[in-house]
Amino acid sequence: MQITVLYFARLRETFQTPSETLDLPTGVQSVAGLIAHLAARGGAWSEELAGGKVFRVAVNQELVDFTAQLQADAEVAIFPPVTGG
């Protein structure tokens, strides 16, 4: 299954990419699986996507929790929470 992943704010800077297209392994079917797959890259990926870090995920521009299932050609955005003032 192929998806597009978009990174925002500090994640974009840390990962040094605004987006990427991924061919997910067969077992990766949920947001949680995607996050684990990305974190398995190690280094900054595992640090920024660790369980204690706060970030949000949207699938096709709709905020979702980690149990959300992924579909082929989905657009997944990962971003830290933002504050305004």
Coordinates of C-alpha atoms in Angstrom, one line a residue:
M1 CA 0.0 0.0 0.0
Q2 CA 1.4 3.4 -1.0
I3 CA 0.7 6.5 1.1
T4 CA 2.0 10.1 1.2
V5 CA 3.3 11.4 4.5
L6 CA 3.6 15.1 5.2
Y7 CA 5.8 16.5 8.1
F8 CA 5.2 19.9 9.7
A9 CA 7.0 22.3 12.0
R10 CA 9.9 20.8 14.0
L11 CA 9.3 17.4 12.4
R12 CA 9.9 18.8 8.9
E13 CA 13.1 20.5 10.2
T14 CA 14.4 17.5 12.1
F15 CA 13.6 14.9 9.4
Q16 CA 14.9 17.4 6.7
T17 CA 12.0 16.6 4.4
P18 CA 8.5 18.1 4.0
S19 CA 7.0 14.9 2.7
E20 CA 7.6 11.4 1.3
T21 CA 5.8 8.7 -0.5
L22 CA 6.0 5.3 1.2
D23 CA 5.3 1.8 0.2
L24 CA 4.2 0.3 3.5
P25 CA 4.9 -3.3 4.5
T26 CA 2.0 -5.6 4.4
G27 CA 1.6 -5.6 8.2
V28 CA 1.3 -1.8 8.5
Q29 CA -2.3 -0.9 8.3
S30 CA -3.0 1.7 11.0
V31 CA -1.6 5.0 12.1
A32 CA 0.1 3.3 15.1
G33 CA 1.7 0.8 12.7
L34 CA 2.9 3.7 10.5
I35 CA 4.4 5.5 13.5
A36 CA 6.2 2.4 14.6
H37 CA 7.5 1.8 11.1
L38 CA 8.9 5.3 10.9
A39 CA 10.4 5.2 14.4
A40 CA 12.2 2.0 13.5
R41 CA 14.4 4.0 11.2
G42 CA 16.2 5.0 14.4
G43 CA 18.0 8.2 15.3
A44 CA 15.9 11.4 15.1
W45 CA 13.0 9.3 13.8
S46 CA 12.8 7.2 17.0
E47 CA 13.4 10.2 19.2
E48 CA 10.7 12.4 17.7
L49 CA 8.1 9.7 17.3
A50 CA 8.7 8.0 20.7
G51 CA 5.7 7.2 22.9
G52 CA 6.3 10.2 25.2
K53 CA 6.5 12.8 22.5
V54 CA 3.4 14.8 21.7
F55 CA 2.3 15.1 18.1
R56 CA -1.0 14.9 16.1
V57 CA -1.9 12.9 13.0
A58 CA -4.4 13.7 10.3
V59 CA -5.4 11.3 7.5
N60 CA -6.8 12.9 4.4
Q61 CA -7.1 16.2 6.4
E62 CA -9.1 14.7 9.3
L63 CA -7.6 14.4 12.7
V64 CA -7.5 10.8 13.8
D65 CA -6.2 8.7 16.7
F66 CA -3.5 6.0 16.4
T67 CA -6.1 3.3 15.9
A68 CA -7.3 4.8 12.5
Q69 CA -6.9 2.4 9.6
L70 CA -4.9 3.5 6.6
Q71 CA -6.1 3.1 3.0
A72 CA -4.0 3.1 -0.2
D73 CA -3.2 6.6 -1.5
A74 CA -4.0 8.2 1.9
E75 CA -2.3 11.5 2.8
V76 CA -1.0 11.3 6.4
A77 CA 0.1 14.5 8.1
I78 CA 2.2 14.4 11.2
F79 CA 2.7 17.5 13.2
P80 CA 3.4 18.8 16.7
P81 CA 0.6 20.6 18.5
V82 CA 0.6 24.4 18.0
T83 CA -0.3 27.1 20.3
G84 CA -1.6 30.6 19.5
G85 CA -1.6 33.8 21.3

